[in-house]
Amino acid sequence: MCGIVGYVGPKDATTIILDGLKRLEYRGYDSAGVAVLENGDIAVRRDAGKLQNLQRMVDEDPISGRVGIGHTRWATHGEPNQRNAHPHTGMTDEVVVVHNGIVENFMELREELVAEGASFSSDTDTEVIAHLVERYLGSDADADLAEAVRKALNHLQGAQAVAVLSSRHPDRLVAARIGNAGGVALGVGQDEMFIASDIPAILEHTRDMVFLESREMAVITRDGYQVMTLDGEAVTSEVHAIPWDPVSAAKGEYKHFMQKEIFEQPRAITDTIRGRVDFEAGRVVLDSLNLTPEAAKGISKVVIVACGTSYYAGLVGKAIIERITRVPVEVAIGSEFRYADPILDESMAVLALSQSGETVDTLAAMEEARAKGATLWSIVNAIGSQAMRVADGTISMQAGPEIGVASTKAFTTSIVDQYLLAVALAQLRGDVAADALRGYVADLARLPDLVGRVLDRDAEYEALAVELARYENFLYLGRGLNYPIALEGALKLKEISYIHAEGYPAGEMKHGPIALIDENMPVLAITVQDSVYDKMLSQVEQAKARGGVVVALATEGDDLIAEKADRVLTVPETPPLLSPIVNVVPLQLLAYHVAVWRGADVDQPRNLAKSVTVE
């Protein structure tokens, strides 16, 4: 959940680390800190609150060095105050640690260390790591830092990502990963090396990166790196070339990252389709899925596992895959799946959806699927992430960095990827007519333009947001393919504006929620002209009969709904299976503008972080 940055090289580490933390603040903004080696000693600056507080502190009391580590925190153990901000040192101030994850046995370790004479200065679980490393360094001036860290980490229970700096070893850092507590990337530069918990932090410095697997650690100097297991065995790691443009991680002309990412969706969808669709032949090619016709024909069921927004994308994907392939699909929440003893076998495929590829519950669900013999697929945005590396086959969203905590372009591109998967699976199984498959492929060509046409009406959504920003409760209604879009629209509103919003299947409104409808609870009804249009008109009429304020999302040129609803948002007519992608965009924009008008922090909503890497 937290952000980690480290640097070894000839440049000022403080500047590089602070710049990197700015790009990781979406991972946690309860507190932030930096530690560098300055004149042979470890200098630490840390403060509660957002990164700007730390920046102000460093401006007033500068520190400088050529080796350092930094951290932006999302609190798990200990209040989010200065005392508990990372980095944490041991008693001798010769070791400093930053950490992402939860040390599940930290109370036992703390009691053991206190009995040995250790004195703690924070309430965090992280501090035990610093004391353990100090224990194994001892008083021997020649003690090896990597060996001390390895011994210390072997005491820890739970998933961890750790970076360690010691004044006794001023030329190096040690980084490690245990389990699924977020990624650890090593950036390979010219006469310099970097550590980061996520790619955007160091992308402006290098595109060559090594990703640590679970129970691997690395010693980093300006000359390079050595990777080993926590058992001390040497590891040969692949260097990945990251294709993202560093500029894409900056806001540019936009006020917020979320706004930028909403408007990037036509480009993101184009990039997701690019190179995978032969429009002339009417075919989809997904080489990275590693799927043969024989294996495709043997699949009896697909199980989609995901959390949050990705779960709603999976609900859309279920409908798409079933309609195109007629293969049954189940969608499970990752945090529930892992404890449900799911029924899986070798004939089934488990598809994990995750923007970050590091969501702990989704990774645990993948482990469960692997243990039960299922084929493992993933659709992921973060290249080199754990969910991508452990899968049998993958599809990259190709959306580019998504910095805003509330996911937008990753939601739409993950649906596009599931659509591509459905067409590819149907091709390989050979039980869908070629003309039908060509039609599905042809529809994709129109999608970026359709989304762009929705974005052209942004001023309308902003004007409506001014009217709606005063309400404290919303009900979103949808049916069929658009029921998940009602769920996602409600989630976006509650995430960033703090308005209570509930997504509901429209046909169930009269089974309870209709009791809530009055002039103080607007109803947003997705009433595009599809197979359930008449049913949705009925829901609008029922809401109006109870005095409700109705906002309808409707197809362009629909005069009938304009007579029934109080306000209308329009979208262009869209091929049915792709309509959820177009229909969600106005709901993203509406939530964004409502949050801005209410003065909320759009990119960093309270209590949320981008990647949930702890349970």
Coordinates of C-alpha atoms in Angstrom, one line a residue:
M1 CA 0.0 0.0 0.0
C2 CA 2.9 2.4 0.8
G3 CA 5.3 3.9 -1.6
I4 CA 9.1 3.2 -1.5
V5 CA 11.9 4.9 -3.4
G6 CA 15.7 4.3 -3.1
Y7 CA 18.8 5.7 -4.8
V8 CA 22.5 4.9 -5.1
G9 CA 24.6 7.0 -7.4
P10 CA 26.5 10.3 -8.1
K11 CA 23.5 12.6 -7.9
D12 CA 21.6 14.1 -4.9
A13 CA 19.6 11.3 -3.5
T14 CA 17.2 13.6 -1.6
T15 CA 15.9 15.3 -4.8
I16 CA 15.5 12.0 -6.7
I17 CA 13.7 10.4 -3.8
L18 CA 11.3 13.2 -3.2
D19 CA 10.5 13.4 -6.9
G20 CA 9.8 9.7 -6.9
L21 CA 7.6 9.9 -3.8
K22 CA 5.5 12.5 -5.6
R23 CA 4.7 9.9 -8.2
L24 CA 3.9 7.4 -5.5
E25 CA 1.8 9.5 -3.2
Y26 CA -1.3 7.8 -4.6
R27 CA -0.1 4.7 -2.7
G28 CA -0.4 6.4 0.7
Y29 CA -0.5 9.9 2.0
D30 CA -0.8 9.6 5.8
S31 CA 2.8 10.6 6.3
A32 CA 6.1 10.7 4.4
G33 CA 9.9 10.6 5.1
V34 CA 13.3 10.4 3.6
A35 CA 16.7 9.2 4.9
V36 CA 20.1 9.8 3.3
L37 CA 23.7 9.2 4.2
E38 CA 25.2 12.6 5.0
N39 CA 28.8 12.9 6.0
G40 CA 28.9 9.3 7.2
D41 CA 25.7 9.5 9.3
I42 CA 22.0 8.8 8.5
A43 CA 20.0 12.0 8.3
V44 CA 16.2 11.6 8.5
R45 CA 13.3 13.9 7.8
R46 CA 9.7 12.8 8.2
D47 CA 6.4 14.3 8.9
A48 CA 2.7 13.5 9.1
G49 CA 0.2 14.4 6.4
K50 CA 0.9 14.7 2.7
L51 CA 4.2 14.9 1.0
Q52 CA 4.1 18.7 0.8
N53 CA 4.7 18.7 4.6
L54 CA 7.9 16.7 4.2
Q55 CA 9.0 18.9 1.2
R56 CA 8.5 22.0 3.4
M57 CA 10.5 20.4 6.2
V58 CA 13.4 19.5 3.8
D59 CA 13.4 23.0 2.3
E60 CA 13.7 24.5 5.8
D61 CA 16.3 22.0 7.0
P62 CA 18.0 20.5 4.0
I63 CA 19.8 17.1 3.9
S64 CA 21.9 15.8 1.0
G65 CA 23.7 12.6 0.1
R66 CA 24.4 10.1 -2.6
V67 CA 22.6 7.1 -1.1
G68 CA 19.1 7.2 0.4
I69 CA 15.6 5.8 0.8
G70 CA 12.1 7.4 1.1
H71 CA 8.6 6.4 1.9
T72 CA 5.0 7.6 1.7
R73 CA 2.7 5.8 4.1
W74 CA -0.8 4.4 4.3
A75 CA -1.1 3.5 8.0
T76 CA -1.7 0.0 9.2
H77 CA 0.0 -0.2 12.6
G78 CA 0.2 3.0 14.6
E79 CA -1.6 6.3 14.1
P80 CA -0.7 8.4 11.1
N81 CA 1.5 10.9 12.9
Q82 CA 5.1 12.0 12.8
R83 CA 6.2 9.5 15.4
N84 CA 5.1 6.6 13.2
A85 CA 6.2 8.0 9.9
H86 CA 8.9 6.1 8.0
P87 CA 11.9 5.8 7.7
H88 CA 12.5 4.0 11.1
T89 CA 15.9 3.6 12.7
G90 CA 17.2 1.2 15.3
M91 CA 18.8 2.2 18.7
T92 CA 22.3 2.9 17.3
D93 CA 21.0 5.0 14.4
E94 CA 23.2 3.0 12.1
V95 CA 20.3 1.2 10.4
V96 CA 17.2 2.8 8.8
V97 CA 14.3 0.9 7.2
V98 CA 11.3 1.7 5.0
H99 CA 8.6 -1.0 4.7
N100 CA 5.3 -1.9 3.0
G101 CA 3.2 -4.7 4.4
I102 CA 2.3 -6.1 7.8
V103 CA 4.6 -7.9 10.2
E104 CA 2.0 -10.3 11.5
N105 CA 4.2 -11.4 14.4
F106 CA 5.5 -8.0 15.4
M107 CA 4.2 -8.1 18.9
E108 CA 6.2 -11.3 19.7
L109 CA 9.3 -9.9 18.0
R110 CA 8.9 -6.6 19.8
E111 CA 8.7 -8.3 23.2
E112 CA 11.7 -10.4 22.4
L113 CA 13.7 -7.4 21.3
V114 CA 12.7 -5.4 24.4
A115 CA 13.8 -8.3 26.6
E116 CA 17.2 -8.0 24.8
G117 CA 17.4 -4.3 25.7
A118 CA 15.9 -2.6 22.7
S119 CA 14.0 0.6 23.1
F120 CA 11.2 1.5 20.6
S121 CA 10.4 5.0 19.5
S122 CA 7.2 4.3 17.4
D123 CA 4.1 2.2 17.5
T124 CA 4.7 0.6 14.1
D125 CA 5.5 -3.0 13.2
T126 CA 8.2 -1.7 10.9
E127 CA 10.6 -0.7 13.7
V128 CA 11.2 -4.3 14.7
I129 CA 12.9 -4.8 11.3
A130 CA 15.4 -2.1 12.0
H131 CA 16.2 -3.6 15.5
L132 CA 16.5 -7.1 14.0
V133 CA 19.0 -5.9 11.4
E134 CA 21.0 -4.1 14.1
R135 CA 20.9 -7.3 16.1
Y136 CA 22.6 -9.3 13.3
L137 CA 25.1 -6.5 12.4
G138 CA 26.2 -6.5 16.1
S139 CA 29.4 -4.7 16.9
D140 CA 31.5 -6.4 14.2
A141 CA 32.7 -3.7 11.9
D142 CA 33.1 -6.3 9.1
A143 CA 29.5 -7.7 9.5
D144 CA 27.8 -8.1 6.1
L145 CA 24.6 -6.0 5.7
A146 CA 22.9 -8.3 3.3
E147 CA 23.5 -11.3 5.6
A148 CA 22.1 -9.3 8.5
V149 CA 19.0 -8.3 6.5
R150 CA 18.5 -11.9 5.3
K151 CA 18.6 -13.2 8.9
A152 CA 16.3 -10.4 10.1
L153 CA 13.7 -11.0 7.4
N154 CA 13.6 -14.7 8.0
H155 CA 12.0 -13.9 11.4
L156 CA 9.0 -12.1 9.8
Q157 CA 5.6 -13.5 9.2
G158 CA 3.3 -12.0 6.6
A159 CA 3.9 -10.2 3.3
Q160 CA 6.6 -7.5 3.2
A161 CA 8.5 -5.2 0.9
V162 CA 11.6 -3.7 2.6
A163 CA 14.5 -1.3 1.8
V164 CA 17.4 -1.0 4.2
L165 CA 20.2 1.6 4.5
S166 CA 23.2 1.4 7.0
S167 CA 25.8 3.9 7.7
R168 CA 28.3 1.1 8.1
H169 CA 27.9 0.2 4.4
P170 CA 27.6 3.6 2.8
D171 CA 27.9 2.4 -0.8
R172 CA 24.8 0.2 -0.9
L173 CA 21.1 -0.5 -0.2
V174 CA 19.4 -3.8 0.4
A175 CA 15.8 -4.4 -0.8
A176 CA 13.6 -7.4 -0.4
R177 CA 10.2 -8.8 -1.1
I178 CA 8.3 -11.5 0.8
G179 CA 4.9 -12.6 -0.4
N180 CA 2.4 -10.2 -2.0
A181 CA 2.9 -6.9 -0.1
G182 CA 3.4 -4.9 -3.3
G183 CA 6.2 -4.9 -5.9
V184 CA 9.9 -4.1 -5.6
A185 CA 11.5 -2.8 -8.8
L186 CA 15.2 -2.2 -9.3
G187 CA 15.9 0.5 -11.8
V188 CA 19.2 -0.1 -13.8
G189 CA 20.9 3.2 -14.7
Q190 CA 24.3 4.4 -15.9
D191 CA 26.5 4.4 -12.8
E192 CA 23.4 4.6 -10.6
M193 CA 20.7 2.3 -9.4
F194 CA 17.1 2.9 -8.1
I195 CA 14.5 1.1 -6.0
A196 CA 10.8 1.7 -6.3
S197 CA 7.6 0.0 -5.2
D198 CA 6.0 1.1 -8.5
I199 CA 7.3 1.9 -12.0
P200 CA 6.3 5.6 -12.3
A201 CA 8.6 6.7 -9.4
I202 CA 11.7 6.0 -11.4
L203 CA 10.6 6.0 -15.0
E204 CA 12.1 9.3 -15.9
H205 CA 15.5 7.9 -14.9
T206 CA 15.5 4.5 -16.5
R207 CA 13.2 2.1 -18.4
D208 CA 15.4 -1.0 -17.6
M209 CA 14.0 -2.7 -14.5
V210 CA 14.3 -5.9 -12.6
F211 CA 11.4 -7.1 -10.5
L212 CA 12.0 -9.1 -7.3
E213 CA 9.9 -12.3 -6.8
S214 CA 8.7 -13.4 -3.4
R215 CA 11.5 -14.3 -0.9
E216 CA 14.1 -12.6 -3.0
M217 CA 16.4 -9.8 -1.9
A218 CA 18.9 -7.6 -3.7
V219 CA 22.1 -5.7 -2.9
I220 CA 22.3 -2.5 -4.9
T221 CA 25.3 -0.3 -5.5
R222 CA 25.9 2.3 -8.1
D223 CA 27.8 -0.3 -10.2
G224 CA 24.8 -2.8 -10.3
Y225 CA 22.9 -5.3 -8.3
Q226 CA 23.0 -8.9 -7.0
V227 CA 19.8 -10.8 -6.4
M228 CA 19.5 -13.8 -4.1
T229 CA 16.9 -15.7 -2.2
L230 CA 16.3 -15.3 1.5
D231 CA 18.1 -18.7 1.8
G232 CA 21.2 -17.1 0.3
E233 CA 21.1 -18.7 -3.2
A234 CA 22.1 -16.5 -6.2
V235 CA 19.4 -15.6 -8.6
T236 CA 19.6 -14.6 -12.3
S237 CA 16.9 -12.0 -13.0
E238 CA 15.5 -10.8 -16.3
V239 CA 15.8 -7.1 -17.1
H240 CA 12.5 -5.8 -18.4
A241 CA 12.3 -2.8 -20.8
I242 CA 9.3 -0.7 -19.8
P243 CA 7.6 1.0 -22.8
W244 CA 5.7 3.7 -20.9
D245 CA 6.4 7.3 -21.8
P246 CA 7.6 9.2 -18.6
V247 CA 5.5 12.2 -19.7
S248 CA 2.4 10.1 -19.3
A249 CA 2.8 10.1 -15.5
A250 CA 2.5 13.9 -15.4
K251 CA -0.8 15.8 -15.3
G252 CA 0.0 18.2 -18.2
E253 CA -2.9 20.5 -19.0
Y254 CA -5.3 18.8 -16.6
K255 CA -6.2 19.9 -13.1
H256 CA -6.2 16.3 -11.7
F257 CA -4.7 13.0 -12.7
M258 CA -8.2 11.5 -12.7
Q259 CA -9.4 14.1 -15.2
K260 CA -6.4 13.4 -17.4
E261 CA -7.0 9.6 -17.2
I262 CA -10.7 10.0 -18.1
F263 CA -9.7 11.9 -21.2
E264 CA -7.0 9.5 -22.1
Q265 CA -9.5 6.7 -22.6
P266 CA -9.8 6.9 -26.4
R267 CA -6.0 6.6 -26.6
A268 CA -5.8 3.9 -24.0
I269 CA -8.5 1.8 -25.8
T270 CA -6.7 2.3 -29.1
D271 CA -3.4 1.1 -27.5
T272 CA -5.2 -1.9 -26.0
I273 CA -6.6 -2.9 -29.4
R274 CA -3.4 -2.0 -31.3
G275 CA -1.5 -5.0 -32.6
R276 CA -4.1 -7.5 -31.4
V277 CA -6.8 -7.0 -33.9
D278 CA -6.6 -7.8 -37.6
F279 CA -9.6 -5.8 -38.9
E280 CA -9.2 -7.0 -42.5
A281 CA -9.2 -10.7 -41.5
G282 CA -11.7 -10.1 -38.7
R283 CA -9.5 -11.8 -36.1
V284 CA -8.0 -11.2 -32.6
V285 CA -4.5 -12.4 -31.8
L286 CA -3.4 -12.7 -28.2
D287 CA -0.1 -14.5 -28.3
S288 CA 0.7 -13.6 -24.6
L289 CA -2.3 -15.7 -23.5
N290 CA -0.3 -18.8 -24.5
L291 CA -3.5 -20.6 -25.4
T292 CA -3.8 -23.4 -28.0
P293 CA -7.0 -24.5 -29.8
E294 CA -6.9 -27.8 -27.9
A295 CA -6.6 -26.1 -24.6
A296 CA -9.3 -23.6 -25.5
K297 CA -11.7 -26.4 -26.4
G298 CA -11.0 -28.1 -23.1
I299 CA -12.1 -25.1 -21.0
S300 CA -15.3 -26.0 -19.2
K301 CA -15.7 -22.7 -17.1
V302 CA -14.0 -19.4 -16.5
V303 CA -13.8 -17.9 -13.1
I304 CA -13.0 -14.2 -12.9
V305 CA -11.5 -12.9 -9.6
A306 CA -11.0 -9.3 -8.8
C307 CA -11.6 -6.6 -6.2
G308 CA -13.3 -3.2 -6.2
T309 CA -13.6 -1.6 -9.7
S310 CA -12.0 -4.6 -11.3
Y311 CA -14.8 -6.8 -9.8
Y312 CA -17.4 -4.6 -11.6
A313 CA -15.4 -4.9 -14.8
G314 CA -15.4 -8.6 -14.3
L315 CA -19.2 -8.6 -14.1
V316 CA -19.3 -6.9 -17.5
G317 CA -16.7 -9.4 -18.8
K318 CA -18.9 -12.3 -17.6
A319 CA -21.8 -11.2 -19.8
I320 CA -19.5 -10.5 -22.8
I321 CA -17.6 -13.9 -22.6
E322 CA -20.8 -15.9 -22.1
R323 CA -22.6 -14.2 -25.0
I324 CA -19.7 -14.6 -27.4
T325 CA -18.4 -18.0 -26.4
R326 CA -21.3 -19.6 -24.5
V327 CA -18.7 -20.8 -21.9
P328 CA -20.1 -20.4 -18.4
V329 CA -18.4 -17.7 -16.3
E330 CA -18.4 -17.0 -12.6
V331 CA -17.2 -13.8 -11.0
A332 CA -15.8 -13.8 -7.5
I333 CA -14.5 -11.1 -5.1
G334 CA -10.9 -11.9 -4.5
S335 CA -11.1 -11.4 -0.7
E336 CA -14.0 -13.9 -0.5
F337 CA -12.7 -16.4 -3.1
R338 CA -9.6 -17.2 -1.1
Y339 CA -11.6 -18.3 1.9
A340 CA -14.4 -20.0 0.1
D341 CA -12.7 -23.3 -0.8
P342 CA -13.7 -22.8 -4.4
I343 CA -14.6 -25.7 -6.6
L344 CA -11.9 -25.8 -9.4
D345 CA -10.2 -28.3 -11.5
E346 CA -7.8 -28.6 -14.5
S347 CA -10.6 -27.9 -17.0
M348 CA -11.3 -24.4 -15.6
A349 CA -9.5 -21.1 -16.2
V350 CA -9.2 -18.5 -13.5
L351 CA -8.9 -14.9 -14.8
A352 CA -7.5 -12.3 -12.4
L353 CA -8.2 -8.6 -13.1
S354 CA -6.0 -6.0 -11.4
Q355 CA -4.7 -2.6 -12.5
S356 CA -1.6 -2.8 -10.3
G357 CA -1.1 -6.6 -10.4
E358 CA -0.2 -6.4 -6.8
T359 CA -3.6 -6.5 -5.0
V360 CA -3.0 -8.9 -2.2
D361 CA -6.5 -10.5 -2.2
T362 CA -6.3 -11.1 -6.0
L363 CA -2.9 -12.6 -5.7
A364 CA -4.0 -14.9 -2.9
A365 CA -7.0 -16.0 -5.1
M366 CA -4.5 -16.8 -7.9
E367 CA -2.4 -18.9 -5.5
E368 CA -5.6 -20.8 -4.6
A369 CA -6.4 -21.4 -8.2
R370 CA -2.8 -22.6 -8.9
A371 CA -3.0 -25.0 -6.0
K372 CA -6.2 -26.6 -7.4
G373 CA -4.8 -27.0 -10.9
A374 CA -6.8 -24.4 -12.8
T375 CA -5.3 -22.6 -15.8
L376 CA -4.2 -19.1 -14.6
W377 CA -4.7 -15.9 -16.7
S378 CA -4.4 -12.3 -15.8
I379 CA -5.4 -8.9 -17.2
V380 CA -3.0 -6.4 -15.7
N381 CA -1.9 -2.8 -16.4
A382 CA 1.4 -2.7 -14.4
I383 CA 4.0 -4.4 -16.6
G384 CA 6.1 -6.8 -14.6
S385 CA 3.8 -7.0 -11.7
Q386 CA 3.2 -10.2 -9.7
A387 CA -0.1 -11.0 -11.2
M388 CA 1.5 -10.9 -14.6
R389 CA 4.5 -12.9 -13.7
V390 CA 2.7 -15.8 -12.0
A391 CA 0.0 -16.4 -14.7
D392 CA 0.1 -19.0 -17.4
G393 CA -1.1 -16.3 -19.9
T394 CA -1.6 -12.6 -19.6
I395 CA -3.2 -9.7 -21.4
S396 CA -1.7 -6.2 -20.8
M397 CA -4.3 -3.4 -20.5
Q398 CA -1.8 -1.0 -22.2
A399 CA -3.5 1.9 -20.5
G400 CA -0.3 3.5 -19.3
P401 CA 0.3 4.7 -15.7
E402 CA -2.9 5.3 -13.8
I403 CA -2.1 7.7 -10.9
G404 CA -5.6 8.8 -9.7
V405 CA -6.8 6.5 -6.9
A406 CA -10.2 6.1 -8.4
S407 CA -9.7 3.9 -11.5
T408 CA -11.1 5.0 -14.8
K409 CA -9.1 4.0 -17.9
A410 CA -8.0 0.7 -16.3
F411 CA -11.7 -0.1 -15.9
T412 CA -12.6 0.5 -19.5
T413 CA -9.4 -1.1 -21.0
S414 CA -9.9 -4.2 -18.8
I415 CA -13.4 -4.6 -20.3
V416 CA -11.9 -4.2 -23.8
D417 CA -9.3 -6.9 -22.9
Q418 CA -12.1 -9.3 -21.8
Y419 CA -13.9 -8.6 -25.1
L420 CA -10.7 -9.5 -26.9
L421 CA -10.3 -12.6 -24.8
A422 CA -13.9 -13.7 -25.6
V423 CA -13.4 -13.3 -29.4
A424 CA -10.0 -15.1 -29.2
L425 CA -11.5 -17.9 -27.2
A426 CA -14.4 -18.3 -29.6
Q427 CA -11.9 -18.4 -32.6
L428 CA -9.8 -21.1 -31.0
R429 CA -12.8 -23.2 -29.9
G430 CA -14.2 -22.9 -33.5
D431 CA -17.9 -23.0 -32.5
V432 CA -18.9 -19.4 -33.4
A433 CA -19.6 -18.5 -37.1
A434 CA -16.9 -16.6 -38.9
D435 CA -19.3 -13.8 -39.9
A436 CA -20.3 -13.2 -36.3
L437 CA -16.7 -13.0 -35.2
R438 CA -15.9 -10.5 -38.0
G439 CA -18.8 -8.4 -36.7
Y440 CA -17.5 -8.4 -33.2
V441 CA -14.1 -7.3 -34.4
A442 CA -15.5 -4.6 -36.7
D443 CA -17.4 -3.1 -33.8
L444 CA -14.1 -2.5 -31.9
A445 CA -12.9 -0.1 -34.6
R446 CA -15.7 2.3 -33.7
L447 CA -15.1 2.3 -29.9
P448 CA -12.3 5.0 -29.5
D449 CA -14.4 7.5 -31.5
L450 CA -17.6 6.7 -29.6
V451 CA -15.8 7.3 -26.3
G452 CA -14.3 10.5 -27.7
R453 CA -17.8 11.8 -28.6
V454 CA -18.9 11.4 -25.0
L455 CA -15.9 13.3 -23.8
D456 CA -16.8 16.2 -26.1
R457 CA -19.9 16.8 -24.0
D458 CA -17.9 17.3 -20.8
A459 CA -19.3 20.8 -20.2
E460 CA -22.8 19.3 -20.0
Y461 CA -21.8 16.9 -17.2
E462 CA -20.0 19.7 -15.3
A463 CA -23.2 21.9 -15.5
L464 CA -25.3 19.0 -14.2
A465 CA -22.7 18.4 -11.4
V466 CA -23.3 21.9 -10.1
E467 CA -27.0 21.0 -9.5
L468 CA -26.3 17.6 -8.0
A469 CA -23.4 18.4 -5.7
R470 CA -25.7 19.4 -2.9
Y471 CA -27.3 15.9 -2.5
E472 CA -26.0 13.4 0.1
N473 CA -27.6 10.2 -1.3
F474 CA -27.9 8.7 -4.8
L475 CA -29.4 5.6 -6.3
Y476 CA -27.9 4.2 -9.5
L477 CA -30.0 1.8 -11.5
G478 CA -29.1 -0.5 -14.4
R479 CA -30.1 -3.8 -16.0
G480 CA -28.3 -6.5 -17.9
L481 CA -24.9 -5.4 -19.1
N482 CA -25.4 -2.0 -17.5
Y483 CA -26.1 -3.2 -14.0
P484 CA -22.3 -3.4 -13.3
I485 CA -22.1 0.2 -14.8
A486 CA -24.6 1.3 -12.2
L487 CA -22.4 -0.3 -9.5
E488 CA -19.3 1.4 -10.9
G489 CA -21.0 4.8 -11.3
A490 CA -22.1 4.7 -7.6
L491 CA -18.6 3.6 -6.5
K492 CA -16.9 6.5 -8.3
L493 CA -19.3 9.0 -6.7
K494 CA -18.8 7.7 -3.2
E495 CA -15.0 7.2 -3.6
I496 CA -14.2 10.8 -4.5
S497 CA -17.1 13.0 -3.4
Y498 CA -17.9 11.1 -0.1
I499 CA -21.6 11.1 -1.1
H500 CA -23.4 7.9 -0.2
A501 CA -24.4 6.2 -3.4
E502 CA -25.8 2.7 -4.1
G503 CA -25.8 0.8 -7.4
Y504 CA -28.8 -1.5 -7.8
P505 CA -30.3 -3.9 -10.3
A506 CA -33.3 -1.9 -11.6
G507 CA -35.7 -4.7 -11.5
E508 CA -35.1 -5.1 -7.8
M509 CA -35.9 -1.4 -7.0
K510 CA -39.4 -2.2 -5.9
H511 CA -38.2 -5.0 -3.6
G512 CA -36.9 -2.5 -1.1
P513 CA -34.9 0.6 -2.3
I514 CA -38.0 2.3 -3.6
A515 CA -38.8 3.1 0.0
L516 CA -35.9 5.5 0.0
I517 CA -36.9 7.5 -3.0
D518 CA -38.0 11.1 -2.5
E519 CA -37.0 14.6 -3.6
N520 CA -33.7 14.3 -1.6
M521 CA -32.4 11.2 -3.3
P522 CA -31.7 11.5 -7.0
V523 CA -32.0 8.4 -9.1
L524 CA -29.5 7.9 -12.0
A525 CA -31.1 5.4 -14.4
I526 CA -29.1 3.9 -17.3
T527 CA -31.9 3.9 -20.0
V528 CA -30.0 3.5 -23.2
Q529 CA -32.0 2.0 -26.1
D530 CA -31.1 -1.7 -25.6
S531 CA -33.0 -4.9 -25.1
V532 CA -34.2 -3.8 -21.6
Y533 CA -35.1 -0.3 -22.6
D534 CA -38.8 -0.6 -22.0
K535 CA -38.1 -2.2 -18.6
M536 CA -35.9 0.8 -17.6
L537 CA -38.6 3.3 -18.7
S538 CA -40.9 1.6 -16.2
Q539 CA -38.3 2.1 -13.4
V540 CA -38.0 5.8 -14.3
E541 CA -41.8 6.2 -14.1
Q542 CA -41.9 4.4 -10.8
A543 CA -39.2 6.7 -9.4
K544 CA -41.0 9.8 -10.7
A545 CA -44.3 8.6 -9.1
R546 CA -42.6 8.6 -5.7
G547 CA -41.4 12.2 -6.1
G548 CA -37.9 11.2 -7.1
V549 CA -35.4 13.4 -9.1
V550 CA -34.4 11.3 -12.1
V551 CA -31.2 11.7 -14.1
A552 CA -31.3 9.4 -17.2
L553 CA -28.4 8.2 -19.2
A554 CA -29.9 7.9 -22.7
T555 CA -29.1 7.3 -26.3
E556 CA -28.8 10.3 -28.5
G557 CA -32.1 11.3 -30.1
D558 CA -34.3 9.6 -27.5
D559 CA -37.1 12.1 -27.1
L560 CA -39.3 9.8 -25.0
I561 CA -36.9 9.6 -22.1
A562 CA -36.4 13.4 -22.3
E563 CA -40.2 13.8 -21.5
K564 CA -40.0 11.5 -18.4
A565 CA -36.7 12.3 -16.7
D566 CA -35.7 15.6 -15.0
R567 CA -32.2 15.6 -16.5
V568 CA -30.8 13.6 -19.4
L569 CA -27.2 12.7 -20.2
T570 CA -26.7 11.3 -23.8
V571 CA -24.4 8.8 -25.3
P572 CA -24.0 7.8 -29.0
E573 CA -25.7 4.6 -30.1
T574 CA -23.1 1.8 -29.5
P575 CA -22.8 -1.9 -30.4
P576 CA -24.6 -3.7 -27.5
L577 CA -21.6 -5.6 -26.0
L578 CA -19.4 -2.5 -26.0
S579 CA -22.1 -0.2 -24.6
P580 CA -20.9 -0.5 -21.0
I581 CA -17.5 1.0 -22.0
V582 CA -19.2 4.1 -23.5
N583 CA -21.9 4.4 -20.8
V584 CA -19.5 4.5 -17.9
V585 CA -17.7 7.6 -19.2
P586 CA -20.4 10.1 -18.4
L587 CA -20.7 8.6 -14.9
Q588 CA -16.9 9.0 -14.4
L589 CA -17.1 12.7 -15.5
L590 CA -20.2 13.4 -13.3
A591 CA -18.5 11.9 -10.2
Y592 CA -15.4 13.9 -11.0
H593 CA -17.1 17.3 -11.4
V594 CA -19.4 16.7 -8.3
A595 CA -16.2 16.0 -6.2
V596 CA -14.5 19.1 -7.6
W597 CA -17.5 21.3 -6.8
R598 CA -17.6 19.8 -3.3
G599 CA -14.0 20.7 -2.7
A600 CA -12.9 17.0 -2.3
D601 CA -9.4 15.8 -3.0
V602 CA -10.1 14.0 -6.3
D603 CA -6.8 12.2 -6.8
Q604 CA -6.2 11.2 -3.2
P605 CA -9.6 10.6 -1.5
R606 CA -9.4 10.1 2.2
N607 CA -8.7 6.6 3.6
L608 CA -8.0 5.1 0.2
A609 CA -4.8 4.1 -1.6
K610 CA -4.3 3.0 -5.2
S611 CA -3.0 -0.5 -4.6
V612 CA -4.3 -2.5 -1.7
T613 CA -1.3 -4.6 -0.9
V614 CA -2.2 -5.6 2.7
E615 CA -5.2 -7.6 3.8

